[in-house]
CSV table of C-alpha atoms in Angstrom, one decimal:
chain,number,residue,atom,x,y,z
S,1,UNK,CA,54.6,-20.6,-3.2
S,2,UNK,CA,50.7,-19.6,-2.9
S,3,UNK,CA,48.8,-21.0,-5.0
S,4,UNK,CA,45.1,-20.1,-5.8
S,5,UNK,CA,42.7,-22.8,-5.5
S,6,UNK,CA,39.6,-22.5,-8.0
S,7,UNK,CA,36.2,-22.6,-6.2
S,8,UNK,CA,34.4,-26.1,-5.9
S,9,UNK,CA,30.9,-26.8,-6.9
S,10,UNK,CA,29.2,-28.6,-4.4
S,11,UNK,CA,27.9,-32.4,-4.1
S,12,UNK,CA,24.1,-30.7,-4.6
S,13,UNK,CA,25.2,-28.2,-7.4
S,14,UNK,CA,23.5,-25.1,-5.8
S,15,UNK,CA,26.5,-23.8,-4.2
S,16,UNK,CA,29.9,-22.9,-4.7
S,17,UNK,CA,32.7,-23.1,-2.3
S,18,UNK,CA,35.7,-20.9,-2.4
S,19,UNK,CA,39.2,-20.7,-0.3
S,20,UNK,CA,38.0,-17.5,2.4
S,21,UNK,CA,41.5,-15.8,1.5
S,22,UNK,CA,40.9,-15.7,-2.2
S,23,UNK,CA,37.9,-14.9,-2.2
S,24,UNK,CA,38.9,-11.6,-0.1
S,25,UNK,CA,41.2,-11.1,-2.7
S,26,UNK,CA,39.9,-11.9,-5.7
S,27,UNK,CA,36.2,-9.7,-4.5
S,28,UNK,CA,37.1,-8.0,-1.8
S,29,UNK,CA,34.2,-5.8,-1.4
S,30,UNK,CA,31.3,-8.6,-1.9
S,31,UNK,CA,33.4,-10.3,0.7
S,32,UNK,CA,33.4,-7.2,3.4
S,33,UNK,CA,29.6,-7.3,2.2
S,34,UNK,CA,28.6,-10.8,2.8
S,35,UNK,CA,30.8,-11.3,5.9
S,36,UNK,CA,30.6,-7.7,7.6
S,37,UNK,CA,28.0,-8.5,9.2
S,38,UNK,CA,24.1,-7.6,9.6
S,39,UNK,CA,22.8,-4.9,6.9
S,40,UNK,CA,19.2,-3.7,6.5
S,41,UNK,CA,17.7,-1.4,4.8
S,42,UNK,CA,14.9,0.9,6.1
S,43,UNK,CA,12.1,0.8,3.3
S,44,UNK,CA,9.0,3.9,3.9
S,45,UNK,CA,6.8,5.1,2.0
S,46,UNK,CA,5.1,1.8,0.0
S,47,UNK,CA,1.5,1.7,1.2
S,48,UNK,CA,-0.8,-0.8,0.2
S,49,UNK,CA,-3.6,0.3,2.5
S,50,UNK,CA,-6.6,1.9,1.3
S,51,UNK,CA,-8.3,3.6,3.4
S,52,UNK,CA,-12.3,2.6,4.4
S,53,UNK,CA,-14.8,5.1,2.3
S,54,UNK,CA,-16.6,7.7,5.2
S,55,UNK,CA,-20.2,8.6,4.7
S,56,UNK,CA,-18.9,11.5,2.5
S,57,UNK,CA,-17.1,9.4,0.3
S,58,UNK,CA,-20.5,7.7,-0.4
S,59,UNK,CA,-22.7,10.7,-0.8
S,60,UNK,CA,-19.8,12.2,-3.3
S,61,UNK,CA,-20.9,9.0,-5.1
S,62,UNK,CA,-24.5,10.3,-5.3
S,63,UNK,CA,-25.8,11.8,-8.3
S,64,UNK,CA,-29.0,13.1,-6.5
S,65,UNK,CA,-30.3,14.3,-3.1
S,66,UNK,CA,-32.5,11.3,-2.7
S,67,UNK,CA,-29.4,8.7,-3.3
S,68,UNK,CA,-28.0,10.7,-0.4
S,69,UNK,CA,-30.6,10.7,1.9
S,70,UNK,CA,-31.0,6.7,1.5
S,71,UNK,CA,-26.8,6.6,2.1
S,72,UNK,CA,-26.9,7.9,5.3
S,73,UNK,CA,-30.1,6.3,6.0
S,74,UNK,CA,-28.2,3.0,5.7
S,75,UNK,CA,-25.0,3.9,7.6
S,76,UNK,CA,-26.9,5.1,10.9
S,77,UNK,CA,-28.8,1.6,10.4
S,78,UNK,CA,-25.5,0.0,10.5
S,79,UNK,CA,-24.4,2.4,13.2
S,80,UNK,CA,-21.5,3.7,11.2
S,81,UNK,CA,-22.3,6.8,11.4
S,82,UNK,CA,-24.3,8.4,14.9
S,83,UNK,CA,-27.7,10.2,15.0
S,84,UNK,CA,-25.9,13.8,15.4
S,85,UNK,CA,-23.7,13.0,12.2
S,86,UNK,CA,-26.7,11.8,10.9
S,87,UNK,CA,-28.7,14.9,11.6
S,88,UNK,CA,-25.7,17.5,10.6
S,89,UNK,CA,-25.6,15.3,6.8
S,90,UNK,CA,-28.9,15.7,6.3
S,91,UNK,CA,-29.3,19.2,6.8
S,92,UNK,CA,-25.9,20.2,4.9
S,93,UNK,CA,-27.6,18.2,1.7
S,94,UNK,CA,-30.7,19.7,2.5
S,95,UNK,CA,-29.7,23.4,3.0
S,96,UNK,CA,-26.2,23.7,1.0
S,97,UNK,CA,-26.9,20.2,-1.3
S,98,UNK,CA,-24.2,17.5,-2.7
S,99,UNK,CA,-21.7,20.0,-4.2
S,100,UNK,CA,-20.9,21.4,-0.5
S,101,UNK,CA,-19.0,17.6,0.0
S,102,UNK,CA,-17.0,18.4,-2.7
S,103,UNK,CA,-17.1,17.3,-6.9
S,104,UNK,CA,-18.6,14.1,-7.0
S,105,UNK,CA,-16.3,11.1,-7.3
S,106,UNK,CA,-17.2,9.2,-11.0
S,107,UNK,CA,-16.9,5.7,-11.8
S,108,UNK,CA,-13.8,4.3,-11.5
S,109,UNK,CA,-12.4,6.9,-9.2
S,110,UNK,CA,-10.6,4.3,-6.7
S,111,UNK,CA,-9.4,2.1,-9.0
S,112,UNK,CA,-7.7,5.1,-10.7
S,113,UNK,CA,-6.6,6.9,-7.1
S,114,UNK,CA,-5.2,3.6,-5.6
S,115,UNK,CA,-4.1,1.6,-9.0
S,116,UNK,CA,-1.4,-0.8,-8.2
S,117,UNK,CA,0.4,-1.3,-11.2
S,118,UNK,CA,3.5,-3.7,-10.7
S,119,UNK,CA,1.3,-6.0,-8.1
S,120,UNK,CA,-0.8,-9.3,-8.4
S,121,UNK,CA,-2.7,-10.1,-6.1
């Protein structure tokens, strides 16, 4: 006769031993699962990365010409941005103003593009 032995809890309590062979049988898949060997899963696409704001990022923040002109002021101090960038900025706000950088990003624009809802940090 076979008889089925019923699983053991162990001496710590936070495990549970069962007979291999009837645990096969009784869950066979769980069992080809857990003793099949490695299996991974390939996860793309979460991204918690955001991206460092260029010099027109900033002067989309700008609500005047002036704001602007300080902006990139600051960032070729800082040498973030070089003196031809610097140059070709200030002549596209000059000659073509803020609206050629495209519509000008309000307040709370990142925290609404880049929101993480499920995640505390």
């Amino acid at each position: 006769m076979n008889k089925k032995t019923s699983p053991k809890l162990s001496d710590d309590n936070l495990t549970i031993e069962f007979d291999a062979k009837d645990f096969k049988k009784s869950l066979p898949h769980l069992s080809s699962e857990l003793m099949g060997g490695e299996k991974t899963i390939n996860i793309q696409g979460i991204q918690n990365i955001v991206p460092d704001p260029g010099a027109i990022d900033f002067i989309r923040r700008c609500s005047t010409k002036e704001e602007a002109f300080e902006i990139i002021e600051f960032l070729l101090n800082r040498n973030e941005i070089s003196l031809d960038e610097f140059q070709s900025l200030k002549d596209q706000i000059k000659n073509q103003g803020l609206s050629s950088f495209g519509p000008q990003k309000k307040k709370g624009y990142y925290e609404k593009k880049f929101r993480r809802n499920n995640i505390i940090q």
